[in-house]
XYZ file of N, CA and C in Angstrom:
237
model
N -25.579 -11.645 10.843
C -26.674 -10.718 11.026
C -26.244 -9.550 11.901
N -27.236 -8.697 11.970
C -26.778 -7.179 13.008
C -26.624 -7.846 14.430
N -27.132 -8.838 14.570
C -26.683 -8.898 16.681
C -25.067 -9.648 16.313
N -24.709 -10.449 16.028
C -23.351 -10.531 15.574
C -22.557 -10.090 14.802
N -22.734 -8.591 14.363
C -21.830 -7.768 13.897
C -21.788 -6.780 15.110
N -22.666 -6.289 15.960
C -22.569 -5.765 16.817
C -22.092 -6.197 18.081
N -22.248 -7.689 18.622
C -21.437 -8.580 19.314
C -19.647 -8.514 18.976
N -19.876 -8.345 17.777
C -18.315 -8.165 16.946
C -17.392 -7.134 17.749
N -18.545 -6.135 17.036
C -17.906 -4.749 17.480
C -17.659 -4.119 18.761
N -18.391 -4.845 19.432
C -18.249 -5.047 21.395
C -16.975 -5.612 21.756
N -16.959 -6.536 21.429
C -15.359 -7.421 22.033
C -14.433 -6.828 21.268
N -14.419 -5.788 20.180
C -13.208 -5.223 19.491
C -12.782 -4.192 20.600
N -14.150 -3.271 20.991
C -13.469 -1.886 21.563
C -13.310 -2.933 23.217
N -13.807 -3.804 23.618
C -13.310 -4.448 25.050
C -12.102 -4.672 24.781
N -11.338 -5.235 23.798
C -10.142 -6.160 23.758
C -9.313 -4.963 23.383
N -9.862 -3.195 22.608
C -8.594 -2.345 22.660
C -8.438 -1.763 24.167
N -9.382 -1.518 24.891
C -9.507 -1.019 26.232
C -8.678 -1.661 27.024
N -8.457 -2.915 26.601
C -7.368 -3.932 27.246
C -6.027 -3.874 27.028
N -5.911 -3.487 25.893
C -4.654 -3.444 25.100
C -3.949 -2.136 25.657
N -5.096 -1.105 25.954
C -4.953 -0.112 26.004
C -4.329 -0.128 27.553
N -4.864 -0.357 28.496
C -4.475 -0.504 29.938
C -3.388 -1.320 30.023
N -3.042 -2.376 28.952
C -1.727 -3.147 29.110
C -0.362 -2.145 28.691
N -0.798 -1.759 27.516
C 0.611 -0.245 26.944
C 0.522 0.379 28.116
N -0.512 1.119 29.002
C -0.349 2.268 29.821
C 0.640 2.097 31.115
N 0.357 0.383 31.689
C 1.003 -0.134 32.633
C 2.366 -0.245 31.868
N 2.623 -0.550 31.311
C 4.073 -1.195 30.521
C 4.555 0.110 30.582
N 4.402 1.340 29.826
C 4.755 2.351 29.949
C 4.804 3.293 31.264
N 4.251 3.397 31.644
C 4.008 4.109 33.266
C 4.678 3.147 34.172
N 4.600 1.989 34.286
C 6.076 1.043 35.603
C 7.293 0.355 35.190
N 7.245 1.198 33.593
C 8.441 0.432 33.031
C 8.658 -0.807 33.679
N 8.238 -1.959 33.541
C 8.700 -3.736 33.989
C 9.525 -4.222 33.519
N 10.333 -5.096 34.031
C 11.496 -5.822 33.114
C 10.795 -6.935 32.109
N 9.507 -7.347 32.721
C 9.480 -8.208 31.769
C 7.627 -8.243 31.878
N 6.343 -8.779 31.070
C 5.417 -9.252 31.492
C 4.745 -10.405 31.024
N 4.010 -10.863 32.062
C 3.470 -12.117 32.129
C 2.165 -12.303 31.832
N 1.501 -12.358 30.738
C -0.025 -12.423 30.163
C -0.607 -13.799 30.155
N -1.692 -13.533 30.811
C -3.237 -14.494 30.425
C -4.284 -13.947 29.832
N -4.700 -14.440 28.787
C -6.071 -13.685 27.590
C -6.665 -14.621 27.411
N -7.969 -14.721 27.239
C -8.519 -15.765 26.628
C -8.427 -16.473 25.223
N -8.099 -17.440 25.332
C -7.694 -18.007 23.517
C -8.473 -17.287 22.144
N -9.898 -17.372 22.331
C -10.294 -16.557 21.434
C -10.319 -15.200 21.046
N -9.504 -14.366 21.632
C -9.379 -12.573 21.581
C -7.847 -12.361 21.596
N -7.017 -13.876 21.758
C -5.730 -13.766 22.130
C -4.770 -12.862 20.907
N -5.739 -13.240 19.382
C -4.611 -12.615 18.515
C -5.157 -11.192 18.178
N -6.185 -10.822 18.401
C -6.700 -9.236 18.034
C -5.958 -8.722 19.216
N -5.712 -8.998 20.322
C -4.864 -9.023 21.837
C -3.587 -8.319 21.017
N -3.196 -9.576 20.407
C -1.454 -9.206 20.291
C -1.151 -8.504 18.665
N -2.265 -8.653 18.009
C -2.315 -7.430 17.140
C -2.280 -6.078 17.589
N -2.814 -5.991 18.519
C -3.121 -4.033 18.838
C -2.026 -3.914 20.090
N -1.523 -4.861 20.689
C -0.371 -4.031 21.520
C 1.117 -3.806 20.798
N 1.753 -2.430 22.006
C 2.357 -1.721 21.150
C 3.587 -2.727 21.324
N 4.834 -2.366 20.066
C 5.582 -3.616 19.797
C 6.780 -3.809 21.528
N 6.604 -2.246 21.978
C 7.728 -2.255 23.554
C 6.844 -3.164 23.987
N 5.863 -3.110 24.047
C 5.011 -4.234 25.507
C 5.024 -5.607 25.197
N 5.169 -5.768 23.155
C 5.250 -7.302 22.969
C 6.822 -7.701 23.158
N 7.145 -6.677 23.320
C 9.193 -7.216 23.589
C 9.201 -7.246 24.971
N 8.128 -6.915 26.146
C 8.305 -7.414 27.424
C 7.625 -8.451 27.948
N 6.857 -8.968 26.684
C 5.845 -10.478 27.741
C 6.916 -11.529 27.282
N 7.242 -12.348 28.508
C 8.201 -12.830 29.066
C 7.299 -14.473 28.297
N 5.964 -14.784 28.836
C 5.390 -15.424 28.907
C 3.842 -15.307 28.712
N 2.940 -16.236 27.494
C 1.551 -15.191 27.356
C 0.985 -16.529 27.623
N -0.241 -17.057 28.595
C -0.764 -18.361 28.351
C -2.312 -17.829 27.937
N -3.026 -18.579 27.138
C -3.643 -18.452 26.511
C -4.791 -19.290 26.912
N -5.157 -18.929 28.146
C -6.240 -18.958 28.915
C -7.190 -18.264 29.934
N -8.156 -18.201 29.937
C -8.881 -17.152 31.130
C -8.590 -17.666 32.167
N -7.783 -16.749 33.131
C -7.464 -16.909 34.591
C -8.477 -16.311 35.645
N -9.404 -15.482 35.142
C -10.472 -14.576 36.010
C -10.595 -15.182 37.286
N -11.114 -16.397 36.852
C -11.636 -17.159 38.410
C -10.682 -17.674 39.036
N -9.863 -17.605 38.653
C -8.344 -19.041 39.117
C -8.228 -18.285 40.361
N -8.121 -19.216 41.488
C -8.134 -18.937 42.819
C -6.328 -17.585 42.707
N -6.207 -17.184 43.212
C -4.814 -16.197 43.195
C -3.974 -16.687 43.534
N -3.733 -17.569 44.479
C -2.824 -18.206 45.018
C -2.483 -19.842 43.848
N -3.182 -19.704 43.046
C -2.664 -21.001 41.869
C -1.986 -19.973 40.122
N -2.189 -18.729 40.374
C -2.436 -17.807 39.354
C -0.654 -18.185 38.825
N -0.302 -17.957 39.538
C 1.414 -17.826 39.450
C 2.215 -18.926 38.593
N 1.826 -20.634 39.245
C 1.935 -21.518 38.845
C 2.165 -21.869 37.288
N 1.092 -21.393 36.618
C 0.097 -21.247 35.052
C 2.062 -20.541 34.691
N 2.405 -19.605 35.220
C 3.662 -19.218 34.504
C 5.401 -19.897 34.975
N 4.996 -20.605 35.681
C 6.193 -21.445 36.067
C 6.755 -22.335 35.148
């Protein structure tokens, strides 16, 4: 129905805005390498729309929401 095509179309332009701030960082601090957390369900529209330099620098992608994860356990998740 229209509230879930429009729900749709919400998490598309959230998840390019994301994509979008991930290319800008990758490009602007040139990194040797990066380390991604996305939530499982947005994870592949995620790695559809980033650009292919930024998918040749995630080192490591876990495929979970870290939002709340205390900061000091954040690190761990990529060990």
């Amino acid at each position: 129905d229209d509230a879930d095509k429009l729900l749709l179309e919400q998490k598309k332009k959230i998840v390019k805005k994301i994509v979008k701030e991930i290319n800008d960082v990758a490009k602007s601090k040139e990194p040797k390498q990066l380390l991604l957390a996305f939530n499982k369900e947005l994870s592949d529209e995620l790695m559809d729309y980033l650009d292919t330099k930024t998918k040749d620098l995630l080192k490591k992608v876990i495929y979970k929401d870290l939002v709340n994860t205390d900061k000091d356990k954040i690190l761990s998740y990529f060990a």
